mmCIF file of C-alpha atoms in Angstrom:
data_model
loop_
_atom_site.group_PDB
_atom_site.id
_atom_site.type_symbol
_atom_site.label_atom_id
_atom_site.label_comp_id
_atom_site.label_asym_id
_atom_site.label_seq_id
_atom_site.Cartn_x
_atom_site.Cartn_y
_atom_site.Cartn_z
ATOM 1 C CA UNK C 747 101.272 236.156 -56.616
ATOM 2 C CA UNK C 748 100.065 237.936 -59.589
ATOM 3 C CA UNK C 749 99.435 241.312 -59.692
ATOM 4 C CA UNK C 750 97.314 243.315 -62.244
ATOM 5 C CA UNK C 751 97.494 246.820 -61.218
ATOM 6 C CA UNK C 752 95.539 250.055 -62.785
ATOM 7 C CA UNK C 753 96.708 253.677 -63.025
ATOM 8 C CA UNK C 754 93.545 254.846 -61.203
ATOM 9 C CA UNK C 755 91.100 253.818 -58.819
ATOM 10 C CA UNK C 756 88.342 257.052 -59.272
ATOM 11 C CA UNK C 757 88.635 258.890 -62.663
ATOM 12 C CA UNK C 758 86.522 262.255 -63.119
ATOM 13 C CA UNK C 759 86.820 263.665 -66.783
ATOM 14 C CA UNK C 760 84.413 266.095 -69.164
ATOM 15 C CA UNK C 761 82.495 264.817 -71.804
ATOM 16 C CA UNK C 762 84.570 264.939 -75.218
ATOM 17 C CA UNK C 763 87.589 264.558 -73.177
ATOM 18 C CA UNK C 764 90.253 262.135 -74.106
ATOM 19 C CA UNK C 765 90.644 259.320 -71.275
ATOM 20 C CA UNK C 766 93.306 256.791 -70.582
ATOM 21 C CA UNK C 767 93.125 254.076 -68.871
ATOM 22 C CA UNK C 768 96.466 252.284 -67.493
ATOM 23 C CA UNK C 769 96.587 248.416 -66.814
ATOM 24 C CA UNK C 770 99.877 246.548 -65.933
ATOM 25 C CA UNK C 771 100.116 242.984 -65.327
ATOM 26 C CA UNK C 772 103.135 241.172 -63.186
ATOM 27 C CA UNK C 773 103.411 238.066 -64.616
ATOM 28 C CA UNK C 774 104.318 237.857 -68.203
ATOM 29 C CA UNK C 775 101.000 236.554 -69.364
ATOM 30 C CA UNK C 776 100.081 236.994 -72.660
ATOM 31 C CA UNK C 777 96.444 237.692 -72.948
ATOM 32 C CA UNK C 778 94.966 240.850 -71.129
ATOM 33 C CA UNK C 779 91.409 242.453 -71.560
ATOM 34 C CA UNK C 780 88.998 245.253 -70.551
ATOM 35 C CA UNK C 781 86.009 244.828 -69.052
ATOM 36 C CA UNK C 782 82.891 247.514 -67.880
ATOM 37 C CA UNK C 783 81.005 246.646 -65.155
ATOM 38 C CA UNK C 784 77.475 248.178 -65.307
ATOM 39 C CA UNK C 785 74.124 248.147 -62.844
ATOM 40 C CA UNK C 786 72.011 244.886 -64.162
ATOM 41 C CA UNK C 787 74.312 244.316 -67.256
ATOM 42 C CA UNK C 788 77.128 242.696 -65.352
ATOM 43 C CA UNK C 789 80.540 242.428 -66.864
ATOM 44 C CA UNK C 790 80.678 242.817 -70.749
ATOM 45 C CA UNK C 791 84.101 242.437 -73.054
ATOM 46 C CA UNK C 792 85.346 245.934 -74.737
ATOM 47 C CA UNK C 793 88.656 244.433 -75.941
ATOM 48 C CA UNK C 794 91.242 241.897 -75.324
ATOM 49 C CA UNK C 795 94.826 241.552 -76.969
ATOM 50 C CA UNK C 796 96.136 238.177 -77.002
ATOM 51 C CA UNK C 797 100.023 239.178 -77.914
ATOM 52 C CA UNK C 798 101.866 242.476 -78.144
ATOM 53 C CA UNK C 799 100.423 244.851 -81.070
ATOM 54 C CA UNK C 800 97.514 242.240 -81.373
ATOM 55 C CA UNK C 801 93.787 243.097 -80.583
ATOM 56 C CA UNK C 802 90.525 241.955 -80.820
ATOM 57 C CA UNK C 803 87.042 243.351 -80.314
ATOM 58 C CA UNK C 804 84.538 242.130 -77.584
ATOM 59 C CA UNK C 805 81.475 242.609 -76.873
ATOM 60 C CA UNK C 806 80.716 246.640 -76.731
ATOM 61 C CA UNK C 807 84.195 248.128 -78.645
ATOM 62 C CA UNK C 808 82.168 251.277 -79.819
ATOM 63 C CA UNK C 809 83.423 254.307 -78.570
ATOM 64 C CA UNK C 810 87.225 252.625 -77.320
ATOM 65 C CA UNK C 811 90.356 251.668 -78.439
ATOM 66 C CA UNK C 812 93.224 250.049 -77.130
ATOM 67 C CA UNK C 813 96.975 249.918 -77.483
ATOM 68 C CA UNK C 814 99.313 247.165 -76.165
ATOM 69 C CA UNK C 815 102.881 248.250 -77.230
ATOM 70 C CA UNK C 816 104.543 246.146 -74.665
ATOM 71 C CA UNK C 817 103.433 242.900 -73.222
ATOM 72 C CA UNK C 818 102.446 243.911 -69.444
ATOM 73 C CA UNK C 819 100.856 247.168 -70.219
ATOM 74 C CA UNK C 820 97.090 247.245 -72.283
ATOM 75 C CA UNK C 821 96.088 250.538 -72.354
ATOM 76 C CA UNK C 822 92.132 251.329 -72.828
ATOM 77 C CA UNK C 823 91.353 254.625 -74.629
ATOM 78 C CA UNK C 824 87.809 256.986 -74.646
ATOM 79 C CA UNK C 825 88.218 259.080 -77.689
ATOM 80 C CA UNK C 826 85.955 261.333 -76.655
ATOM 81 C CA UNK C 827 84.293 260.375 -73.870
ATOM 82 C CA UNK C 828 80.228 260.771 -73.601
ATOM 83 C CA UNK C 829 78.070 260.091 -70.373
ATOM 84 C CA UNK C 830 77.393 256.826 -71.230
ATOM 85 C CA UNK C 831 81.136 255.810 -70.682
ATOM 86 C CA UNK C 832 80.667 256.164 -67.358
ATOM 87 C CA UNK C 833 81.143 252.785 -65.521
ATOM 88 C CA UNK C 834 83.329 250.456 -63.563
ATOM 89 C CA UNK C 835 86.243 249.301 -65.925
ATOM 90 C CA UNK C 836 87.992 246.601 -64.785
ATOM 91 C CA UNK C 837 91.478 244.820 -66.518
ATOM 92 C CA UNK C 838 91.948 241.223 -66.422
ATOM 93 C CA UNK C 839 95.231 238.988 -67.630
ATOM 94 C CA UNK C 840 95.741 235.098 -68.172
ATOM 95 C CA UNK C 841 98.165 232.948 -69.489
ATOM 96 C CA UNK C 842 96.175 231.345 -71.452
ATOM 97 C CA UNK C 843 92.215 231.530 -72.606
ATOM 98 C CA UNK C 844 91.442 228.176 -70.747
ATOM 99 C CA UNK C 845 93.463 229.225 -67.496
ATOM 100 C CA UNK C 846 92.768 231.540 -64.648
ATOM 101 C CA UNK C 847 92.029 235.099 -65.341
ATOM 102 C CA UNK C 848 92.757 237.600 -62.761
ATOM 103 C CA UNK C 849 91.244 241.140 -61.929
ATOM 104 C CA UNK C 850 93.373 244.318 -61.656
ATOM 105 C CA UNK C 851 91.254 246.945 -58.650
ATOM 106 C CA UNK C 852 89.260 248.704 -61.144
ATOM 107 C CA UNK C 853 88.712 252.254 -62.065
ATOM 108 C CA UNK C 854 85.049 254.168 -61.601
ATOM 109 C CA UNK C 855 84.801 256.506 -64.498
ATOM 110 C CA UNK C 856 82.754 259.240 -63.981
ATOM 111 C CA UNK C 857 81.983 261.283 -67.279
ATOM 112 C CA UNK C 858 80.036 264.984 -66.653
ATOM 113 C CA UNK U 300 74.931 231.822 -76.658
ATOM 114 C CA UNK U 301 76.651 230.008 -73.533
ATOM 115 C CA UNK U 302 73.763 230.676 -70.095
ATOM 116 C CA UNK U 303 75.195 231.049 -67.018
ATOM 117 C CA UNK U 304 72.407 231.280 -64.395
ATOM 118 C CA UNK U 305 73.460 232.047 -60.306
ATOM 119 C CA UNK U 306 71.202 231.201 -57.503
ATOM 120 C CA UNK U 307 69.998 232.640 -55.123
ATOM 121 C CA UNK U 308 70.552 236.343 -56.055
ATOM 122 C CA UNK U 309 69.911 237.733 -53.036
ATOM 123 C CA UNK U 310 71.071 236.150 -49.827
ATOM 124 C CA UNK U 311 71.072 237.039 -46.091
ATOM 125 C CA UNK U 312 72.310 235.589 -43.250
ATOM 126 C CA UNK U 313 73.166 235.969 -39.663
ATOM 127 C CA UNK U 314 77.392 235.271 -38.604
ATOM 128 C CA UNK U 315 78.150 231.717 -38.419
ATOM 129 C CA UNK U 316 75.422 230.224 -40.632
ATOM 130 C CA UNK U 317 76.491 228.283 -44.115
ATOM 131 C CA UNK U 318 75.726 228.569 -47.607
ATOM 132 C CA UNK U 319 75.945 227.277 -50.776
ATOM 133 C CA UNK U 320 75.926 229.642 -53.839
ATOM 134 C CA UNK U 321 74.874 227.279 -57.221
ATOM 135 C CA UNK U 322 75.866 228.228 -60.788
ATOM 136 C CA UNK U 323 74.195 226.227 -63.989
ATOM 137 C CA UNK U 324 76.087 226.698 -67.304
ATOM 138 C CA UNK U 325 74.199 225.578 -70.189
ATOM 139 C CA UNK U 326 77.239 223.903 -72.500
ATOM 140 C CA UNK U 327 80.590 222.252 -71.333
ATOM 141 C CA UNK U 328 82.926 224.405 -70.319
ATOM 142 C CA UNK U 329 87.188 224.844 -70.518
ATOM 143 C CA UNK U 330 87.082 226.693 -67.432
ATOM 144 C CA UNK U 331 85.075 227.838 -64.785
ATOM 145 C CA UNK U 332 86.624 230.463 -62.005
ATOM 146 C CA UNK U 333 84.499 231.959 -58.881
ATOM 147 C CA UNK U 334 84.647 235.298 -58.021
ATOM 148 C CA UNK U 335 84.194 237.450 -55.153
ATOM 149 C CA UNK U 336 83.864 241.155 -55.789
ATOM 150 C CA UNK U 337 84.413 243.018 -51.915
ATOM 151 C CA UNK U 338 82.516 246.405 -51.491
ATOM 152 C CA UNK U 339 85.501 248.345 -53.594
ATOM 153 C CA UNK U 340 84.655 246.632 -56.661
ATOM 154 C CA UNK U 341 87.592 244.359 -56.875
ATOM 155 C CA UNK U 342 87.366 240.643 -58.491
ATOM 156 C CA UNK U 343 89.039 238.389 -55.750
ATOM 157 C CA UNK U 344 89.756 234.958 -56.955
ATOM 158 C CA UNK U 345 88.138 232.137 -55.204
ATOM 159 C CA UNK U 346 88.575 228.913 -57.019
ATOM 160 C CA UNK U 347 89.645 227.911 -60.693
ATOM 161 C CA UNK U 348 87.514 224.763 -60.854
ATOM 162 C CA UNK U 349 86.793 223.169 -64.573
ATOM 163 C CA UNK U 350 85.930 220.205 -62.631
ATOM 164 C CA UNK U 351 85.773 218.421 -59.393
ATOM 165 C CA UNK U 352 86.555 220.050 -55.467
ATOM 166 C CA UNK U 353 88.531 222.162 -53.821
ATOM 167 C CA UNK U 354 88.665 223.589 -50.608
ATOM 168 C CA UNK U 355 89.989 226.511 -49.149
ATOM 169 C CA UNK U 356 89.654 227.364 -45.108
ATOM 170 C CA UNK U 357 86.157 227.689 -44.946
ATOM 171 C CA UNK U 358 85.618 228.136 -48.897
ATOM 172 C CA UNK U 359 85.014 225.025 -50.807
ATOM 173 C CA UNK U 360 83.875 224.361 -54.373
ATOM 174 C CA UNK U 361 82.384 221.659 -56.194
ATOM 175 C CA UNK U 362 82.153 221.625 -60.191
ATOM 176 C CA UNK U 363 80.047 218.585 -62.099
ATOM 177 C CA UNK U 364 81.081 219.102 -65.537
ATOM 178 C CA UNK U 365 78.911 216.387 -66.830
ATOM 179 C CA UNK U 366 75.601 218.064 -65.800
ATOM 180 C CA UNK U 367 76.650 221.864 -66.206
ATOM 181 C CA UNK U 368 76.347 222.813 -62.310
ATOM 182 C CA UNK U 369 78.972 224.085 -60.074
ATOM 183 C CA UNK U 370 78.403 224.769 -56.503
ATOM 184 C CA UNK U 371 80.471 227.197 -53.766
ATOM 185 C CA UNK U 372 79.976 226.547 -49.932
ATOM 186 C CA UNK U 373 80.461 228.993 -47.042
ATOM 187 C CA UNK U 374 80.636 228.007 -44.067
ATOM 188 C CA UNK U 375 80.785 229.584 -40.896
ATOM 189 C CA UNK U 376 80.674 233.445 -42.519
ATOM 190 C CA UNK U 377 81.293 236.156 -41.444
ATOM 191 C CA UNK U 378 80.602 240.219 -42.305
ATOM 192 C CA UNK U 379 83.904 240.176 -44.373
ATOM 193 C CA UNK U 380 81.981 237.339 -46.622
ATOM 194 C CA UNK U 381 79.752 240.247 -47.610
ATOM 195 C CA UNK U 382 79.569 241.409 -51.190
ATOM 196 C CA UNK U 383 78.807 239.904 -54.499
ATOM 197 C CA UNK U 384 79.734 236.189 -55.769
ATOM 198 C CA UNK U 385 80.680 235.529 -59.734
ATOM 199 C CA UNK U 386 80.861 232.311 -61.446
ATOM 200 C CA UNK U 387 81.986 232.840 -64.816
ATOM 201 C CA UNK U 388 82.998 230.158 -67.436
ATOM 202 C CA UNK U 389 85.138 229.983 -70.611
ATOM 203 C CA UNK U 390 83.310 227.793 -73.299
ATOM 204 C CA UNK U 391 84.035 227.421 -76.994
ATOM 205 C CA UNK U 392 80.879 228.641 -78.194
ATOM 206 C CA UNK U 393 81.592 231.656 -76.680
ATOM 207 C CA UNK U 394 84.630 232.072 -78.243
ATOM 208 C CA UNK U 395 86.647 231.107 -75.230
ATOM 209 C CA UNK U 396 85.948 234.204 -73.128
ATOM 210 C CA UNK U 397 85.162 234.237 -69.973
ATOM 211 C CA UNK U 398 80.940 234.518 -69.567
ATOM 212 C CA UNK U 399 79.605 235.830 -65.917
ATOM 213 C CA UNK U 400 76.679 234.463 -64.173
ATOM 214 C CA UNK U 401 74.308 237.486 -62.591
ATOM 215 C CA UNK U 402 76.163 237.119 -59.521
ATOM 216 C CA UNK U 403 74.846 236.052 -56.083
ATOM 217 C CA UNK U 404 74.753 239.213 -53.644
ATOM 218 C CA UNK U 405 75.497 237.786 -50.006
ATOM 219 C CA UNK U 406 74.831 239.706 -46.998
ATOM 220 C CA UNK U 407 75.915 238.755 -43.538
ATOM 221 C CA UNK U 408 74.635 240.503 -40.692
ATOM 222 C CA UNK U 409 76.622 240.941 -37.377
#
């Protein structure tokens, strides 16, 4: 079975704080992404990597960055994180873009 | 962009009734995957379905590529059934990542 796992499952932190967020994936697959999950915006792209040291923006990168030094780890950074940041972030891995992509538990971000 | 549109949104039924969730995509797609995300926020894979049916105890999906539907039955639910369905598609025009429907939240009462 594969296994996407993420450092935290409930994440308080300050506003202007710096914030990382852990994903680690079981299976050797090469692409891996971060998703936020927001009320009536659904799930929107931040970043995905599609190889180690590669990256590419999604959808909403402002305000993150990401770091994938080794293949199963894709690491999701806040900067300096604002209220706005808070959300559901979720990390997802495939083998491939056209083959099944599957969801680590999450972390809820809570920025005050 | 790629549409993905989910019907109903909102759905509520008793324990034991049957369902079926629809998703309409609006260009072919290289992948389609159903989702169901449980009251802790997870993603739980249902079915990767591009095309055709699959079944899975009392799960089943049907995709029809060729007119941009796909369709997920439940049959016989139960309170555990409860939370929020995704379909979500890869399609070229999209840049082959993966685009979510609204979702399709599913209640089942006791």
């Amino acid at each position: 079975d594969v296994k996407v796992t993420q450092s935290s499952r409930y994440l308080v932190k300050r506003t202007g704080e710096k914030v990382f967020l852990e994903c680690v994936q079981d299976m050797d697959h090469e692409n891996m992404f971060w998703y936020r999950q927001d009320p009536g915006l659904g799930l929107r792209l931040i970043y995905f990597s599609y190889d180690v040291k590669m990256k590419e923006k999604g959808d909403i990168p402002e305000g993150y960055s990401v770091s994938r030094e080794k293949k199963e780890r894709f690491s999701l950074i806040l900067e300096s994180a604002s209220t706005n940041q808070t959300s559901m972030y979720l990390c997802a891995s495939t083998p491939g873009l056209y083959y099944e992509q599957y969801f680590g538990p999450g972390t809820r971000l809570t920025v005050t | 962009g790629i549409q993905v549109e989910q019907s109903p949104p909102d759905l509520i039924l008793q324990e034991g009734a049957n369902s079926t969730l629809r998703c309409n995509f609006s260009d072919s797609v290289n992948n389609l995957q159903w989702f169901h995300q449980n009251p802790w926020g997870q993603l739980i894979n249902l079915f990767y379905i591009p095309s055709g049916t699959k079944q899975n105890g009392r799960l089943s999906a049907t995709t029809v590529a060729t007119e941009r539907y796909s369709l997920l039955y439940i049959s016989s639910s139960q309170t555990t059934d409860s939370g929020v369905y995704f379909c979500a598609v890869v399609t070229v025009k999209a840049g082959n990542m993966l685009t979510f429907g609204g979702g399709t939240r599913l209640m089942v009462k006791p």
